[in-house]
Short mmCIF file of C-alpha atoms and ligand atoms in Angstrom, two decimals:
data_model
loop_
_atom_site.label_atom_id
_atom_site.label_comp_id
_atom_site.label_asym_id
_atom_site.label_seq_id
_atom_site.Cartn_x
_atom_site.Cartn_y
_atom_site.Cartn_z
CA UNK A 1 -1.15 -110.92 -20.07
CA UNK A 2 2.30 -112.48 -20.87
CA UNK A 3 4.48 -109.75 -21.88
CA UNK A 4 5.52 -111.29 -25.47
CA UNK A 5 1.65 -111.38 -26.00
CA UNK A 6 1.62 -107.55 -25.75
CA UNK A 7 5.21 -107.26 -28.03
CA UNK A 8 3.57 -109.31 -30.26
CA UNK A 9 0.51 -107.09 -30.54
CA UNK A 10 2.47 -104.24 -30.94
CA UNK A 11 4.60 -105.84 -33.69
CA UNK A 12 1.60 -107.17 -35.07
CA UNK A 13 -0.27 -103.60 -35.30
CA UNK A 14 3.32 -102.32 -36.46
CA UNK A 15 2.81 -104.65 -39.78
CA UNK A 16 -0.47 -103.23 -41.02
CA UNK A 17 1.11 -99.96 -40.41
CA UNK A 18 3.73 -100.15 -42.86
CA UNK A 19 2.64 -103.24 -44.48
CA UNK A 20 5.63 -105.16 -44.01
CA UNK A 21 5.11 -109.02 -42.66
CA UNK A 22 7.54 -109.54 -39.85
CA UNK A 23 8.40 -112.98 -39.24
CA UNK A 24 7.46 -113.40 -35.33
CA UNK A 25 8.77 -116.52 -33.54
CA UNK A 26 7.40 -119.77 -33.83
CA UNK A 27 3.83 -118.07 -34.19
CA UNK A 28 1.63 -117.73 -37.58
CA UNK A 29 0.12 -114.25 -38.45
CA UNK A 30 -2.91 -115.88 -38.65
CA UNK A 31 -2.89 -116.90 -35.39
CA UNK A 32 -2.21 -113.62 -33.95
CA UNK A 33 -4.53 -111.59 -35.61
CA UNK A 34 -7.51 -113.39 -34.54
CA UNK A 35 -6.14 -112.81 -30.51
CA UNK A 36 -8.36 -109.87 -29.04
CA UNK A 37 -5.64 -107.53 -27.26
CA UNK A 38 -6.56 -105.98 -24.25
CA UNK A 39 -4.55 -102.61 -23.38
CA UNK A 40 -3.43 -102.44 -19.70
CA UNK A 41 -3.73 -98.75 -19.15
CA UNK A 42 -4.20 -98.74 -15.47
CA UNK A 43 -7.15 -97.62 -13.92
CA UNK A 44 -8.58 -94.52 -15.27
CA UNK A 45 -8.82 -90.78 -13.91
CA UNK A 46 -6.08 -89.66 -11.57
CA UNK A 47 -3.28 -90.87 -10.04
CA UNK A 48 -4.19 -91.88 -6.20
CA UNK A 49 -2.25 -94.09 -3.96
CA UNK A 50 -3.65 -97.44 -2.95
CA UNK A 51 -4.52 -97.93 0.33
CA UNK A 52 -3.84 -100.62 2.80
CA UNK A 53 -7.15 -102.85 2.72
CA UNK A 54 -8.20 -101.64 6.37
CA UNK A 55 -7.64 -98.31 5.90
CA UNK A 56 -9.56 -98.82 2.54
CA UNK A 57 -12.56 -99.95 5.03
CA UNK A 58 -12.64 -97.19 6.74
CA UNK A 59 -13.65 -95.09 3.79
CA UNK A 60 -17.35 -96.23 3.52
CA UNK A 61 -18.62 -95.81 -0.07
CA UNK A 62 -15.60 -96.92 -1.61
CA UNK A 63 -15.10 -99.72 1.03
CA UNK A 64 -18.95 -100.90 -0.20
CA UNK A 65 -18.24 -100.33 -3.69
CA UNK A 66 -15.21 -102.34 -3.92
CA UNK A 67 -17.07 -105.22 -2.32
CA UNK A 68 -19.93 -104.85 -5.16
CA UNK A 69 -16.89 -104.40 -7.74
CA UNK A 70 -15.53 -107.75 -6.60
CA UNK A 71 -18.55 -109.38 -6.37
CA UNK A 72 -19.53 -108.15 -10.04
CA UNK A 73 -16.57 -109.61 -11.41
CA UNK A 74 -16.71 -113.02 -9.84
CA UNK A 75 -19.92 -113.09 -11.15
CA UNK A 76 -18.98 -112.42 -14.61
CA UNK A 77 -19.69 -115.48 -17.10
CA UNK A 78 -15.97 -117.90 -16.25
CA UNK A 79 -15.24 -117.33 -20.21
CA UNK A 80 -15.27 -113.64 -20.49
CA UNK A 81 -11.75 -112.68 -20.71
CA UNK A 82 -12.18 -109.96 -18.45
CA UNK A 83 -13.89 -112.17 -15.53
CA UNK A 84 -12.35 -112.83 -12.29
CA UNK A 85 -12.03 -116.24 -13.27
CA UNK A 86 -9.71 -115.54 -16.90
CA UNK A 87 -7.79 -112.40 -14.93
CA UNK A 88 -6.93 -115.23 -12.02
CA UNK A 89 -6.20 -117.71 -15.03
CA UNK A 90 -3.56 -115.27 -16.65
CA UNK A 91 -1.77 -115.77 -12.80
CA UNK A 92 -1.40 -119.42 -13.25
CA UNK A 93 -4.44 -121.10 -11.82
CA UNK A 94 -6.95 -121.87 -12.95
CA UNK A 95 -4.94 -123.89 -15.98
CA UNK A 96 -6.13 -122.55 -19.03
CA UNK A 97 -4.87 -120.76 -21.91
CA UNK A 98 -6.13 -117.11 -21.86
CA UNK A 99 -7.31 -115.97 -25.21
CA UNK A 100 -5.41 -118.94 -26.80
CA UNK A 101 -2.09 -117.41 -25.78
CA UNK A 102 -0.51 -120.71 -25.04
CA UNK A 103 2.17 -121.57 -22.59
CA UNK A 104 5.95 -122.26 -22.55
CA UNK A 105 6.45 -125.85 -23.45
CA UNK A 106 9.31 -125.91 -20.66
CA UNK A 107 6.65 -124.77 -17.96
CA UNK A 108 5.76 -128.02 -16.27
CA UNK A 109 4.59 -128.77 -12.45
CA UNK A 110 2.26 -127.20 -10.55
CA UNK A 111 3.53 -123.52 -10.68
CA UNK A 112 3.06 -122.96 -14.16
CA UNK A 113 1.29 -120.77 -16.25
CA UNK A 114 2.24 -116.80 -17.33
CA UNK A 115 3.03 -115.48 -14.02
CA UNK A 116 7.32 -114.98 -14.08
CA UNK A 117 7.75 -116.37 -10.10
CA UNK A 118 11.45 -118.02 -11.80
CA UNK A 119 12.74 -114.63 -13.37
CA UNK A 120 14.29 -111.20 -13.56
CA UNK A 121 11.00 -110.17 -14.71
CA UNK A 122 8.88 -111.07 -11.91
CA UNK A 123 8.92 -107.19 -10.29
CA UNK A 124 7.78 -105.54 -13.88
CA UNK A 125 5.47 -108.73 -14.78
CA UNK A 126 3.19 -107.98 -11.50
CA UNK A 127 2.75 -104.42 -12.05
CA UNK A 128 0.97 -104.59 -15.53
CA UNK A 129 -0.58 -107.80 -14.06
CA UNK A 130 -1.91 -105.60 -10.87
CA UNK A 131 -2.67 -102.75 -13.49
CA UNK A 132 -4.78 -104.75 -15.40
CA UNK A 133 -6.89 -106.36 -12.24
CA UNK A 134 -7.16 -102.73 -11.23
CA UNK A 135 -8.52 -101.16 -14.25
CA UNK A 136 -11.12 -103.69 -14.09
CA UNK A 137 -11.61 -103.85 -10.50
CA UNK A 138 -12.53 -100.05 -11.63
CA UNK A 139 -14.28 -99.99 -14.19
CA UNK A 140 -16.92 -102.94 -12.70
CA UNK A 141 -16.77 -100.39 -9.84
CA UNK A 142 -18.15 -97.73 -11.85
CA UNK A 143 -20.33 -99.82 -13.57
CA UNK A 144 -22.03 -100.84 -10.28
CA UNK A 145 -22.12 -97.15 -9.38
CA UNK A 146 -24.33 -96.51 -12.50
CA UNK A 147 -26.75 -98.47 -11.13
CA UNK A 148 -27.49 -96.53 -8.16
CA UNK A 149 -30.17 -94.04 -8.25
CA UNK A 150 -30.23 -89.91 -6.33
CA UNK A 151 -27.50 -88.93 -4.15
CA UNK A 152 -26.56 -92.54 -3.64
CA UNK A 153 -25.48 -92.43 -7.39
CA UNK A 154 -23.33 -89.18 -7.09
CA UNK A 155 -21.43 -90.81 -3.55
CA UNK A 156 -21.04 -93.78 -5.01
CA UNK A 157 -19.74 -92.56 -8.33
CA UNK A 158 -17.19 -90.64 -6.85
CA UNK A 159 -16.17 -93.43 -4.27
CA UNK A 160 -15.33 -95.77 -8.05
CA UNK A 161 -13.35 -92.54 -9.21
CA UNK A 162 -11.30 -93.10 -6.66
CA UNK A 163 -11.22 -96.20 -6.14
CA UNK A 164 -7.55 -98.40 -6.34
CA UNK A 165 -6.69 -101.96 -5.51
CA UNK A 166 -5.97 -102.19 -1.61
CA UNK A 167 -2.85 -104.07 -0.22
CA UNK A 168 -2.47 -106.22 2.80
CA UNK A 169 0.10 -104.77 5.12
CA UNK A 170 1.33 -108.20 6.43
CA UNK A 171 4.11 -106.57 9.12
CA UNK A 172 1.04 -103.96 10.29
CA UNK A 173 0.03 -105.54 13.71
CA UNK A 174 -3.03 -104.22 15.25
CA UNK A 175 -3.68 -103.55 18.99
CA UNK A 176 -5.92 -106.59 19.31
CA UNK A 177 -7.14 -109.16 16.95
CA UNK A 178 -5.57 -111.40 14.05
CA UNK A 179 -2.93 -109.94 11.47
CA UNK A 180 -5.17 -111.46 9.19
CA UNK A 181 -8.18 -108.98 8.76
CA UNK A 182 -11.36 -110.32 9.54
CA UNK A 183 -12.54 -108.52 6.35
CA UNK A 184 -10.97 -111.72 4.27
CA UNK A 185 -11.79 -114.63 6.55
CA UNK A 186 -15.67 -113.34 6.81
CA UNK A 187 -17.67 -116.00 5.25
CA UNK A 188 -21.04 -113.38 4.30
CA UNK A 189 -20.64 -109.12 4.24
CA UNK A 190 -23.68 -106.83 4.71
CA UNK A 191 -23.45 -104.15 1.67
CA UNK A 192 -25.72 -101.27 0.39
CA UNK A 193 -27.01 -102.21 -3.30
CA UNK A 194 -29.76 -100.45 -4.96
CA UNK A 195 -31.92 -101.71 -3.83
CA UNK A 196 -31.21 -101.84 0.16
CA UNK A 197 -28.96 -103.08 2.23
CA UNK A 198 -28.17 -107.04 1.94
CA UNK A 199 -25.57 -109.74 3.31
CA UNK A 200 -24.07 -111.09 0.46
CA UNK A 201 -21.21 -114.29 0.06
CA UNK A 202 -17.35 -112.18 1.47
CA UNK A 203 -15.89 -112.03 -2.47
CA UNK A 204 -12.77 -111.38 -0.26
CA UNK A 205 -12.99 -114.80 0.87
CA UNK A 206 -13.97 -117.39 -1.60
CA UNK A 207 -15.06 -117.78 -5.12
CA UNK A 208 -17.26 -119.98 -6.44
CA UNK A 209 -15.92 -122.19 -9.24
CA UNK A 210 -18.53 -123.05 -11.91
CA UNK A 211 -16.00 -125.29 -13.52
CA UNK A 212 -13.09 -126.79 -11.73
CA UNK A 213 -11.66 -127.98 -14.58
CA UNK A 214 -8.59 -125.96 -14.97
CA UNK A 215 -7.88 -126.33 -11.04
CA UNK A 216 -4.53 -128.36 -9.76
CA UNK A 217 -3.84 -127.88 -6.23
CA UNK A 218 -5.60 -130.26 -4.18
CA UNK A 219 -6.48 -127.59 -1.50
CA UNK A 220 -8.51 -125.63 -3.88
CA UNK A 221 -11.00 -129.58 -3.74
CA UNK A 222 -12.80 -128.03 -0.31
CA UNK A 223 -13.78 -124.65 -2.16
CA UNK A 224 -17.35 -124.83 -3.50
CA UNK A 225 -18.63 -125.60 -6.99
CA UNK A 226 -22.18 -124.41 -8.13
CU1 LIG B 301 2.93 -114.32 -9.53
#
């Protein structure tokens, strides 16, 4: 979410509070009262560190849960606002305006979009960006959880409690092997679902575009469209 979006929607919320219409920018009231805002609260429950993404696998439910989490939200419909697909958009890439928030006019080239790579703000920016993927990451998490029936449902309940986003440790070398953990470059990943154990596409290591539209980079031509 671009930050002004959010000081908008507070000033905006502020106005039918006191009843006062506050002049805001270059943007109609009507325009932002029809924009849906999304809180970024952070991922619910306590307050637990994130892990490094191979320690992360070491912890089995929450390793397997996080896999169904990420797979839930690729597969989430491209125009929810909440998909993998809009949460990547609000990065930069894919191009597209998310919930009709639209972008500086002086942002041209390929790095544009909301992400602040050129400012001051680029520190503060990420963390309510992370936030945000994380409270969803989450939530789908739980979600998937829910679905499970017996003890698998209690173990993997828990496991989305405490579940965070995991980091790559770049500068972590291991005794043998690639820096880069195999857990990313993986093309398939065996997980337990409800209904057994099945090898599923790595949603660490590709998504599958429904509509390339909004794509730029010419790398991003090899990935897969369905
Ligand atoms: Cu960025």
């Amino acid at each position: 979410m671009r930050l002004t979006s959010l000081v908008y929607g507070l000033l905006s919320l502020s106005t039918s509070v006191f009843g006062h219409a506050i002049p805001l920018s270059d943007e109609s009231a009507a325009t932002l009262e029809k924009r849906a805002i999304l809180p970024v609260t952070g991922a619910s429950g306590s307050v637990l560190p994130r892990l490094e993404v191979r320690q992360l696998k070491q912890k089995t439910a929450q390793w397997n849960i996080f896999l169904l989490a990420m797979q839930k939200m690729q597969s989430t419909a491209q125009t929810t606002k909440t998909s993998y697909y809009q949460l990547a958009g609000i990065h930069g890439v894919p191009r597209a305006n998310w919930d009709d928030v639209g972008r500086c006019s002086a942002c041209t080239g390929q790095v544009d979009g909301y992400c602040t790579h050129d400012s001051i703000l680029f520190l503060g920016w990420h963390r309510a960006y992370l936030a945000l993927f994380e409270q969803e990451l989450v939530a789908a998490a739980k979600s998937v959880a829910a679905t499970f029936t017996g003890t698998k449902k209690t173990t993997y309940t828990t496991a989305a409690n405490n579940l965070r986003l995991p980091y790559w440790d770049w500068a972590a070398k291991p005794a043998s092997g690639s820096t880069l953990p195999a857990t990313i470059t993986a093309a398939t990943v065996t997980v337990d679902t409800p209904s057994g154990s099945k090898s599923i596409r790595n949603p660490l290591s590709r998504y599958v575009f429904s509509d390339t539209s909004g794509l730029v980079y010419n790398q991003y031509k090899i990935w897969t469209v369905s």
